[in-house]
Coordinates of C-alpha atoms in Angstrom, one line a residue:
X17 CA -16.2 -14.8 -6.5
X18 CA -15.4 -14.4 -2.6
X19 CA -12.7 -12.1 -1.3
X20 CA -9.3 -13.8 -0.2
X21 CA -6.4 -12.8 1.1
X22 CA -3.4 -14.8 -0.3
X23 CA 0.7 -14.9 0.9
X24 CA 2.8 -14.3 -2.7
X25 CA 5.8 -14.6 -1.2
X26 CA 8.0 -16.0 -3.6
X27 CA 5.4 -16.9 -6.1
X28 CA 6.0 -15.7 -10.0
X29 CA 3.2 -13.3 -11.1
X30 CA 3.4 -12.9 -15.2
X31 CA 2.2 -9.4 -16.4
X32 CA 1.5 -9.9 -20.2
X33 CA 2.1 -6.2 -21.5
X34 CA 4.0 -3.7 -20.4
X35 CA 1.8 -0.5 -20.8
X36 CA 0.2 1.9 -18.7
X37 CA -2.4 -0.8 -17.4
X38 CA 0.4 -3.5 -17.0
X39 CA 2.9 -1.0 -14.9
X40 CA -0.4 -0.4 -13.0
X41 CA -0.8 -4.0 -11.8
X42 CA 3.1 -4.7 -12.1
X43 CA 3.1 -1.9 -9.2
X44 CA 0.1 -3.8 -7.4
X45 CA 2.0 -6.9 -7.3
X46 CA 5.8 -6.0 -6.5
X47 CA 6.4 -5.9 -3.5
X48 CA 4.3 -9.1 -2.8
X49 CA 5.6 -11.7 -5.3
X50 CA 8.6 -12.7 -8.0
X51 CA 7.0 -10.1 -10.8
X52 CA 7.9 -10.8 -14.6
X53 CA 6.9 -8.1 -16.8
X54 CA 6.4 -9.8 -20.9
X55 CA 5.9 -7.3 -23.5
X56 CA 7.6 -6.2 -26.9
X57 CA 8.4 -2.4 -24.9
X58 CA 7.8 -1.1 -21.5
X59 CA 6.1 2.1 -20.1
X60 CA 8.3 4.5 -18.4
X61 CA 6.3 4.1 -15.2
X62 CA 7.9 0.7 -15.3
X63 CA 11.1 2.2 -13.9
X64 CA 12.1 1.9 -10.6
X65 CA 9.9 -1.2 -10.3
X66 CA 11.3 -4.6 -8.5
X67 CA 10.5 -6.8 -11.5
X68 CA 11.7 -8.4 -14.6
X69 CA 11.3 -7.7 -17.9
X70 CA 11.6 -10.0 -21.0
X71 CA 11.0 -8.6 -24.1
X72 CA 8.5 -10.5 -26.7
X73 CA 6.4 -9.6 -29.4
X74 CA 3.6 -11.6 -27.4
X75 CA 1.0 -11.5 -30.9
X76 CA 3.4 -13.5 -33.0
X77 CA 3.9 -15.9 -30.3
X78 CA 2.9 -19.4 -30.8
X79 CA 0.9 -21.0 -28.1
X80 CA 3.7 -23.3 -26.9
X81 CA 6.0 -20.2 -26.6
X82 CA 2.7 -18.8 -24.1
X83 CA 2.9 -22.1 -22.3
X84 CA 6.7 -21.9 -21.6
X85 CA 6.1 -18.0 -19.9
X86 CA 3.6 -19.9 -17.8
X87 CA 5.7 -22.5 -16.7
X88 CA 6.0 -22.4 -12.9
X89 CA 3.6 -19.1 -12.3
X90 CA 1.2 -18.7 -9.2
X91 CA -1.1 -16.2 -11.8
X92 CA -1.0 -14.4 -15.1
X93 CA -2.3 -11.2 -15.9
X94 CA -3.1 -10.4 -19.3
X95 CA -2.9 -6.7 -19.9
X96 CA -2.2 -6.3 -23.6
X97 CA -5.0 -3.9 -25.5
X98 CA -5.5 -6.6 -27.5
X99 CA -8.4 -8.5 -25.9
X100 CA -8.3 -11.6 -28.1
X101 CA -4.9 -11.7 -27.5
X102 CA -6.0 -11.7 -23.8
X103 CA -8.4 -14.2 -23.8
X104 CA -5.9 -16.8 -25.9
X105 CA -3.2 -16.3 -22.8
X106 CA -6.4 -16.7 -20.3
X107 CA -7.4 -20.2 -22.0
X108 CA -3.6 -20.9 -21.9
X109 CA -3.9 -20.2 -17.9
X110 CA -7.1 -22.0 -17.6
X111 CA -4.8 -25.5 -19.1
X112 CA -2.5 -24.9 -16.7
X113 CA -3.8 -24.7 -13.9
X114 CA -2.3 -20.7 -13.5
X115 CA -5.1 -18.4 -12.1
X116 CA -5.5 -15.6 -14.4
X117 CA -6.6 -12.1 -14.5
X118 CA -7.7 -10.2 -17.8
X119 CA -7.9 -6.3 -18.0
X120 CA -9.5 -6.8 -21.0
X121 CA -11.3 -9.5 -22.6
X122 CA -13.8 -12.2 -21.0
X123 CA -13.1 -12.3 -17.4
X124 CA -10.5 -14.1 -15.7
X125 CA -10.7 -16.4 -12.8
X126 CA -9.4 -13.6 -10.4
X127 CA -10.0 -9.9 -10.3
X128 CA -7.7 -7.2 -8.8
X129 CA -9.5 -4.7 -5.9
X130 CA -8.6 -1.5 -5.7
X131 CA -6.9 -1.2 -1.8
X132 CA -6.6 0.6 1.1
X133 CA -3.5 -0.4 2.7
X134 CA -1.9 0.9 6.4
X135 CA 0.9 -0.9 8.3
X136 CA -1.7 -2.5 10.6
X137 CA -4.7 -3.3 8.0
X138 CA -5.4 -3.9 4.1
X139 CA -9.1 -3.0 3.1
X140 CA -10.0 -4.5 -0.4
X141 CA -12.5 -3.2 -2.7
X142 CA -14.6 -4.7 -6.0
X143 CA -17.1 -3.9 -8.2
X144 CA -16.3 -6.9 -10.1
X145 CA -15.2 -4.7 -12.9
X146 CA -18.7 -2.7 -13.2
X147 CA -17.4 0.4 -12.0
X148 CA -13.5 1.2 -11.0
X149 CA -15.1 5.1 -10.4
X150 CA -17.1 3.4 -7.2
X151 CA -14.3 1.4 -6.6
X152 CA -11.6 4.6 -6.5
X153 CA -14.2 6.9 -4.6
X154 CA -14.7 4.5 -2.0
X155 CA -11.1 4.1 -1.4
X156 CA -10.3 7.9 -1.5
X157 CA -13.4 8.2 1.2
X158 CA -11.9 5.3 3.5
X159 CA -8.3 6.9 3.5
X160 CA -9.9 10.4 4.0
X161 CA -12.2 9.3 6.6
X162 CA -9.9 6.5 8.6
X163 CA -6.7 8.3 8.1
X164 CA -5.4 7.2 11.9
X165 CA -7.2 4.0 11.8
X166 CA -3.5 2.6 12.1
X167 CA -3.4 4.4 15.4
X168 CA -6.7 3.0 16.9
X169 CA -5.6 -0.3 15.9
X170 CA -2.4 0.1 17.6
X171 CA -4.7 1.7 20.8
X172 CA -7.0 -1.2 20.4
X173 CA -4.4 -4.2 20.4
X174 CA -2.6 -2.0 23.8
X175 CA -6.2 -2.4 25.5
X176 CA -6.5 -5.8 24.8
X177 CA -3.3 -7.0 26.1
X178 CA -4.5 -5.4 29.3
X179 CA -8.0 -6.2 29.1
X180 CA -7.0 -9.9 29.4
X181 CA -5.0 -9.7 32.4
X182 CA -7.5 -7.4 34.3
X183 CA -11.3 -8.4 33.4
X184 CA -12.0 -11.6 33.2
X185 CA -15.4 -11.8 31.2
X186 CA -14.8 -12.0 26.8
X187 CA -18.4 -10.1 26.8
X188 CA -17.3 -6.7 29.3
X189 CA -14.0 -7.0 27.3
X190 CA -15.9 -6.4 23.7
X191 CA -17.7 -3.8 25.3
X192 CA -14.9 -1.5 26.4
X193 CA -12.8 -2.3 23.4
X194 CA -16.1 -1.5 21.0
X195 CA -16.7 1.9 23.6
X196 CA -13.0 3.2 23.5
X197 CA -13.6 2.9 19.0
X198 CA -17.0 4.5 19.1
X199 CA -15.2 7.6 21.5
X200 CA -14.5 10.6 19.0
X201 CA -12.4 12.4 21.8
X202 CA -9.9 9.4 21.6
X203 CA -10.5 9.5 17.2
X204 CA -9.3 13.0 17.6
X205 CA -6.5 13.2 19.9
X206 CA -5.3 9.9 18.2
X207 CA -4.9 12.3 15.1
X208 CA -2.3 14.0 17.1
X209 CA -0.8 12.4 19.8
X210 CA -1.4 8.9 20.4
X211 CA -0.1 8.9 24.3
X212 CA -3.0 11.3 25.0
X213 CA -5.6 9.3 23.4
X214 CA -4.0 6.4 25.5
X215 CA -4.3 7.7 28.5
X216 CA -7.9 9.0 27.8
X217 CA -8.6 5.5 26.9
X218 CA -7.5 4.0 30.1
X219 CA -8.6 6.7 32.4
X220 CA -12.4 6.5 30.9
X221 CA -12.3 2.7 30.0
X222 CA -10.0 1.3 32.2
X223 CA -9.7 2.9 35.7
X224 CA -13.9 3.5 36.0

């Protein structure tokens, strides 16, 4: 598998089950693509959610009535606790031409990271289903760790803009930009106030 980053706008995601695990990725998807939620009831953690929901009892479904859920859908996720259940909806997916996801079962053709998300970057994170404990820690640690990376991104595009107007060489340009990152004074006052780690950033980067 390689690591994409795909546009869902107005793209129909299916969820297949509305449990725990299918409010999880229902949540995951929302606010990214047309979500439809299939399932004979719905979690309570389902409320609130920008989706749809269409009630079916999904293991007395025929296979046509399958293939009619999956008619126009970007990608399916099967997240019933019934895995052969599952893997009958991801052969279903695999006929149509619908990329599919499967909590539980044989594996899908697409697996869901766990993310670390700021307005400025998305950080995505697999261990292709070995371990979502590594997955979750490793997420936890980046949004301890890089808590104001939003801020240094927004520091580092300023510089740039600037950088191209004033020094002429790409190579010098990487440098400063890579210095003012590596600088833990500007990390720290970027926790707090971003105008003073701006203007430490141009008076040690900048004016030398």
């Amino acid at each position: 598998m390689i690591p994409l980053m795909l546009d869902l706008t107005a793209r129909r995601v299916l969820i297949f089950g509305g449990g725990d695990v299918g409010a999880r990725k229902a949540a995951f998807f929302e606010h990214e693509a047309e979500v439809t939620v299939v399932s004979r009831s719905f979690s309570p953690d389902l409320d609130g959610l920008a989706i749809r929901r269409q009630e079916a009892d999904l293991s007395a479904l025929p296979d046509e009535a399958l293939r009619g859920f999956l008619s126009g859908a970007f990608l399916a996720v099967a997240a019933t606790p019934d895995s052969a259940l599952n893997d009958r909806i991801g052969r279903l997916c695999a006929e149509a031409g619908v990329l599919f996801n499967n909590a539980a079962g044989e594996p899908g053709d697409v697996t869901i990271p766990s993310v670390v998300r700021g307005s400025r970057f998305l950080v995505a994170i697999s261990t292709r289903g070995k371990s979502p404990a590594v997955s979750r820690y490793l997420r936890m640690r980046l949004e301890a760790d890089y808590a104001d990376l939003d801020r240094m991104i927004e520091l580092q595009e300023e510089i740039r803009q600037v950088l191209r107007e004033t020094e002429p060489v790409q190579g010098e340009r990487a440098r400063i930009l890579w210095e003012i990152l590596s600088d833990d004074e500007i990390r720290v006052a970027l926790a707090t106030d971003y105008s003073q780690a701006r203007a430490l950033a141009i008076e040690r980067y900048l004016h030398a």
